[in-house]
Amino acid sequence: MAGVLVVTGASSGIGREVARLALARGWRVALLARRAALIEAAAGGQPAALALPCDVTDAAAVDAAFAAAAARFGRIDVLFNNAGVFPPAATIDEIDPADWRAAVEVNLTGMFLCARAAFRAMRAQAPQGGRIINNGSISAHAPRPGSAAYTATKHAVTGLTRTIALDGRPFAIACGQIDIGNAATDMTAAMDRGMPQADGTLRPEPRMGVDAAAEAVMHMAGLPAGANVLFMTVMATAMPFVGRG
């Protein structure tokens, strides 16, 4: 059943596609991202869409954005906690500490701040409850070469997901995680040219349409209150994940 959905990282890629699909299916959608012009374009002037420029690493900005979404739509039913970055690939001795901190700030602290704001709203609203969907990654299971910062944050998101799922039970707040592999977005364009493999080679990897990832998110979002997908993996069928390493 359609309700109110908040999407972070809604200016591009999977976030933008989830927002587009949700709007087409009758959801009211708050689109959050740093780039105002891009989320305004994604919202397309639709009355059911609310573009909210927001840096997910800024606690005050996050709280204000969620308050604005709740004020506009009356409640928050689902958060797709999607905003993330992939820092430059490097072995751990070559990672710039600034890149490490940036990954932690967006991929982990940003997810925490948005989940915190959503949980607070869902706990306080009547009827109580809602759903938080964290965007993990295939890297939450198996790393790529040179991805210590990204992989560490995505493993941490898994712990965050489990804890929110547990803590949300008394308040009818479900939490699940979607781990997406090789969706065709600007961020994964290099996969067509070649990606470093665990054996030291460089090989192209298959990608799936971003619409497939969005469909999976919307399946999780549309579940009845008494059901939850705790973890889902959706990936390009032939990508090197099973057997990676």
CSV table of C-alpha atoms in Angstrom, one decimal:
chain,number,residue,atom,x,y,z
A,1,MET,CA,0.0,0.0,0.0
A,2,ALA,CA,1.4,3.4,-0.9
A,3,GLY,CA,2.3,5.8,1.9
A,4,VAL,CA,5.0,8.4,2.6
A,5,LEU,CA,8.5,7.5,1.6
A,6,VAL,CA,11.7,9.4,2.4
A,7,VAL,CA,14.6,8.7,0.0
A,8,THR,CA,18.1,9.9,0.7
A,9,GLY,CA,20.7,10.2,-2.1
A,10,ALA,CA,17.7,10.9,-4.3
A,11,SER,CA,19.5,13.1,-6.9
A,12,SER,CA,21.0,10.2,-8.9
A,13,GLY,CA,21.3,6.5,-9.4
A,14,ILE,CA,19.3,4.1,-7.3
A,15,GLY,CA,17.8,6.7,-5.1
A,16,ARG,CA,16.4,8.7,-8.0
A,17,GLU,CA,15.0,5.6,-9.6
A,18,VAL,CA,13.3,4.5,-6.4
A,19,ALA,CA,11.8,8.0,-6.0
A,20,ARG,CA,10.6,8.0,-9.6
A,21,LEU,CA,9.0,4.5,-9.3
A,22,ALA,CA,7.4,5.3,-5.9
A,23,LEU,CA,5.8,8.5,-7.3
A,24,ALA,CA,4.5,6.6,-10.3
A,25,ARG,CA,2.8,4.1,-7.9
A,26,GLY,CA,1.1,6.7,-5.8
A,27,TRP,CA,3.5,7.2,-3.0
A,28,ARG,CA,4.2,10.6,-1.5
A,29,VAL,CA,7.9,11.1,-1.6
A,30,ALA,CA,10.4,13.4,0.1
A,31,LEU,CA,13.6,13.5,-1.9
A,32,LEU,CA,16.8,14.3,0.1
A,33,ALA,CA,20.2,15.1,-1.4
A,34,ARG,CA,22.8,17.9,-1.3
A,35,ARG,CA,22.3,19.0,-4.9
A,36,ALA,CA,19.1,21.1,-4.9
A,37,ALA,CA,18.8,21.4,-8.7
A,38,LEU,CA,19.0,17.7,-9.2
A,39,ILE,CA,16.4,16.7,-6.7
A,40,GLU,CA,14.1,19.5,-7.9
A,41,ALA,CA,14.5,17.9,-11.4
A,42,ALA,CA,13.8,14.4,-10.0
A,43,ALA,CA,10.7,15.7,-8.2
A,44,GLY,CA,9.5,17.1,-11.5
A,45,GLY,CA,7.1,19.5,-9.9
A,46,GLN,CA,4.8,16.7,-8.9
A,47,PRO,CA,2.5,17.6,-6.0
A,48,ALA,CA,3.3,14.3,-4.3
A,49,ALA,CA,7.0,15.1,-4.3
A,50,LEU,CA,8.9,17.3,-1.9
A,51,ALA,CA,12.6,18.2,-2.7
A,52,LEU,CA,14.6,18.8,0.4
A,53,PRO,CA,18.3,19.8,0.0
A,54,CYS,CA,20.1,18.1,2.8
A,55,ASP,CA,23.6,17.0,3.8
A,56,VAL,CA,23.1,13.7,5.6
A,57,THR,CA,26.3,14.2,7.6
A,58,ASP,CA,24.7,17.4,9.2
A,59,ALA,CA,22.6,16.3,12.2
A,60,ALA,CA,20.6,19.6,12.3
A,61,ALA,CA,20.0,19.5,8.6
A,62,VAL,CA,18.7,15.9,8.8
A,63,ASP,CA,16.4,16.7,11.6
A,64,ALA,CA,15.0,19.7,9.8
A,65,ALA,CA,14.5,17.7,6.6
A,66,PHE,CA,12.6,14.9,8.3
A,67,ALA,CA,10.5,17.5,10.3
A,68,ALA,CA,9.6,19.2,7.0
A,69,ALA,CA,8.6,15.9,5.4
A,70,ALA,CA,6.4,15.0,8.3
A,71,ALA,CA,4.8,18.4,8.3
A,72,ARG,CA,4.1,18.3,4.6
A,73,PHE,CA,2.7,14.7,4.5
A,74,GLY,CA,1.5,14.1,8.0
A,75,ARG,CA,3.7,11.1,8.8
A,76,ILE,CA,6.7,9.0,7.6
A,77,ASP,CA,6.0,5.4,6.6
A,78,VAL,CA,9.3,4.3,5.0
A,79,LEU,CA,12.9,5.6,4.9
A,80,PHE,CA,15.1,4.4,2.1
A,81,ASN,CA,18.4,5.2,3.7
A,82,ASN,CA,20.5,5.3,0.5
A,83,ALA,CA,23.0,8.1,0.4
A,84,GLY,CA,26.6,6.8,0.1
A,85,VAL,CA,30.0,7.4,-1.4
A,86,PHE,CA,32.7,5.2,-2.8
A,87,PRO,CA,36.2,6.6,-2.0
A,88,PRO,CA,39.2,6.1,-4.4
A,89,ALA,CA,40.4,2.5,-4.5
A,90,ALA,CA,43.7,1.9,-2.7
A,91,THR,CA,45.4,-0.6,-0.3
A,92,ILE,CA,45.1,0.4,3.3
A,93,ASP,CA,48.6,1.9,3.5
A,94,GLU,CA,47.7,4.3,0.6
A,95,ILE,CA,44.3,5.4,1.8
A,96,ASP,CA,44.2,9.1,2.7
A,97,PRO,CA,42.7,9.5,6.2
A,98,ALA,CA,40.5,12.3,4.8
A,99,ASP,CA,39.0,9.8,2.3
A,100,TRP,CA,38.4,7.3,5.2
A,101,ARG,CA,36.7,9.9,7.3
A,102,ALA,CA,34.5,11.1,4.4
A,103,ALA,CA,33.3,7.5,3.8
A,104,VAL,CA,32.5,7.0,7.4
A,105,GLU,CA,30.7,10.3,7.7
A,106,VAL,CA,28.4,9.6,4.7
A,107,ASN,CA,28.1,5.9,4.6
A,108,LEU,CA,27.8,5.3,8.4
A,109,THR,CA,27.2,8.5,10.3
A,110,GLY,CA,24.8,9.7,7.6
A,111,MET,CA,22.9,6.5,7.8
A,112,PHE,CA,22.7,6.7,11.6
A,113,LEU,CA,21.5,10.3,11.5
A,114,CYS,CA,18.7,9.6,9.0
A,115,ALA,CA,17.7,6.4,10.7
A,116,ARG,CA,17.6,8.3,14.0
A,117,ALA,CA,15.4,11.0,12.6
A,118,ALA,CA,13.0,8.4,10.9
A,119,PHE,CA,12.8,6.2,14.0
A,120,ARG,CA,12.0,9.3,16.2
A,121,ALA,CA,9.2,10.3,13.8
A,122,MET,CA,7.8,6.7,13.5
A,123,ARG,CA,7.8,6.2,17.2
A,124,ALA,CA,5.9,9.4,17.9
A,125,GLN,CA,3.3,9.3,15.1
A,126,ALA,CA,-0.2,7.8,15.3
A,127,PRO,CA,-0.6,5.1,14.2
A,128,GLN,CA,2.8,4.3,15.5
A,129,GLY,CA,5.4,2.5,13.3
A,130,GLY,CA,7.1,2.4,10.0
A,131,ARG,CA,10.0,0.8,8.1
A,132,ILE,CA,13.6,1.7,7.5
A,133,ILE,CA,15.5,0.2,4.5
A,134,ASN,CA,19.2,0.6,4.7
A,135,ASN,CA,21.2,0.4,1.4
A,136,GLY,CA,24.1,-1.9,2.2
A,137,SER,CA,26.2,-3.4,-0.6
A,138,ILE,CA,27.6,-6.7,-1.9
A,139,SER,CA,30.7,-5.4,-0.1
A,140,ALA,CA,28.8,-6.0,3.2
A,141,HIS,CA,29.5,-9.7,2.5
A,142,ALA,CA,32.7,-9.7,0.4
A,143,PRO,CA,35.1,-6.9,-0.4
A,144,ARG,CA,36.5,-5.7,-3.6
A,145,PRO,CA,40.3,-5.2,-3.8
A,146,GLY,CA,41.3,-1.8,-2.4
A,147,SER,CA,38.0,-1.0,-0.7
A,148,ALA,CA,38.8,-1.0,3.0
A,149,ALA,CA,36.9,2.3,3.8
A,150,TYR,CA,33.8,1.4,1.8
A,151,THR,CA,33.7,-2.2,2.9
A,152,ALA,CA,34.2,-1.3,6.6
A,153,THR,CA,31.3,1.1,6.5
A,154,LYS,CA,29.0,-1.4,4.8
A,155,HIS,CA,29.8,-4.1,7.3
A,156,ALA,CA,29.0,-1.5,10.0
A,157,VAL,CA,25.6,-0.8,8.3
A,158,THR,CA,24.8,-4.4,8.8
A,159,GLY,CA,25.2,-4.1,12.5
A,160,LEU,CA,23.1,-0.9,12.5
A,161,THR,CA,20.4,-2.7,10.6
A,162,ARG,CA,20.2,-5.6,13.0
A,163,THR,CA,20.1,-3.3,16.0
A,164,ILE,CA,17.4,-1.1,14.6
A,165,ALA,CA,15.3,-4.1,13.7
A,166,LEU,CA,15.6,-5.3,17.3
A,167,ASP,CA,15.0,-1.9,19.0
A,168,GLY,CA,12.1,-1.1,16.7
A,169,ARG,CA,10.0,-4.1,17.7
A,170,PRO,CA,8.2,-2.4,20.6
A,171,PHE,CA,7.3,0.5,18.3
A,172,ALA,CA,6.2,-1.4,15.2
A,173,ILE,CA,9.3,-0.2,13.4
A,174,ALA,CA,10.7,-2.7,10.9
A,175,CYS,CA,14.3,-2.4,9.6
A,176,GLY,CA,15.9,-4.3,6.7
A,177,GLN,CA,18.9,-4.0,4.5
A,178,ILE,CA,19.2,-4.4,0.7
A,179,ASP,CA,22.6,-5.4,-0.7
A,180,ILE,CA,22.8,-4.4,-4.3
A,181,GLY,CA,25.4,-5.7,-6.8
A,182,ASN,CA,26.3,-4.0,-10.1
A,183,ALA,CA,23.2,-1.9,-10.8
A,184,ALA,CA,23.8,0.3,-13.9
A,185,THR,CA,24.3,3.8,-12.5
A,186,ASP,CA,26.9,6.5,-13.2
A,187,MET,CA,28.8,5.2,-10.1
A,188,THR,CA,29.3,1.7,-11.8
A,189,ALA,CA,30.1,2.9,-15.3
A,190,ALA,CA,33.7,1.7,-15.0
A,191,MET,CA,32.5,-1.9,-14.7
A,192,ASP,CA,31.9,-2.1,-18.4
A,193,ARG,CA,35.5,-1.2,-19.0
A,194,GLY,CA,37.0,-3.5,-16.4
A,195,MET,CA,37.2,-3.9,-12.6
A,196,PRO,CA,40.1,-5.2,-10.5
A,197,GLN,CA,39.6,-8.8,-9.5
A,198,ALA,CA,40.9,-10.8,-6.6
A,199,ASP,CA,43.4,-12.6,-8.8
A,200,GLY,CA,45.0,-9.4,-10.0
A,201,THR,CA,43.3,-9.2,-13.4
A,202,LEU,CA,41.1,-6.5,-14.8
A,203,ARG,CA,37.9,-7.7,-16.3
A,204,PRO,CA,34.5,-6.2,-17.3
A,205,GLU,CA,31.6,-7.1,-15.1
A,206,PRO,CA,27.9,-7.5,-16.1
A,207,ARG,CA,25.5,-4.9,-14.7
A,208,MET,CA,21.7,-5.0,-14.2
A,209,GLY,CA,19.2,-2.3,-14.9
A,210,VAL,CA,18.8,0.2,-12.1
A,211,ASP,CA,15.1,-0.4,-12.3
A,212,ALA,CA,15.6,-4.0,-11.0
A,213,ALA,CA,17.2,-2.6,-7.8
A,214,ALA,CA,14.4,-0.1,-7.5
A,215,GLU,CA,11.7,-2.8,-7.8
A,216,ALA,CA,13.4,-4.7,-5.0
A,217,VAL,CA,13.4,-1.7,-2.7
A,218,MET,CA,9.7,-1.1,-3.5
A,219,HIS,CA,8.9,-4.7,-2.7
A,220,MET,CA,10.5,-4.2,0.7
A,221,ALA,CA,8.7,-0.9,1.2
A,222,GLY,CA,5.3,-2.3,0.3
A,223,LEU,CA,5.3,-5.2,2.7
A,224,PRO,CA,2.5,-5.3,5.3
A,225,ALA,CA,3.4,-4.1,8.8
A,226,GLY,CA,3.7,-7.6,10.2
A,227,ALA,CA,6.3,-8.7,7.7
A,228,ASN,CA,9.9,-7.7,7.1
A,229,VAL,CA,12.8,-8.6,4.8
A,230,LEU,CA,15.7,-8.4,7.1
A,231,PHE,CA,18.3,-8.8,4.4
A,232,MET,CA,17.9,-9.0,0.6
A,233,THR,CA,20.7,-9.4,-2.0
A,234,VAL,CA,19.8,-8.4,-5.6
A,235,MET,CA,22.5,-8.4,-8.2
A,236,ALA,CA,23.4,-8.8,-11.8
A,237,THR,CA,23.0,-12.5,-12.4
A,238,ALA,CA,26.5,-13.3,-13.7
A,239,MET,CA,28.5,-10.8,-11.6
A,240,PRO,CA,31.5,-12.2,-9.8
A,241,PHE,CA,30.1,-12.4,-6.3
A,242,VAL,CA,29.5,-16.1,-5.5
A,243,GLY,CA,33.1,-17.4,-5.9
A,244,ARG,CA,34.7,-13.9,-5.4
A,245,GLY,CA,38.1,-14.3,-3.8
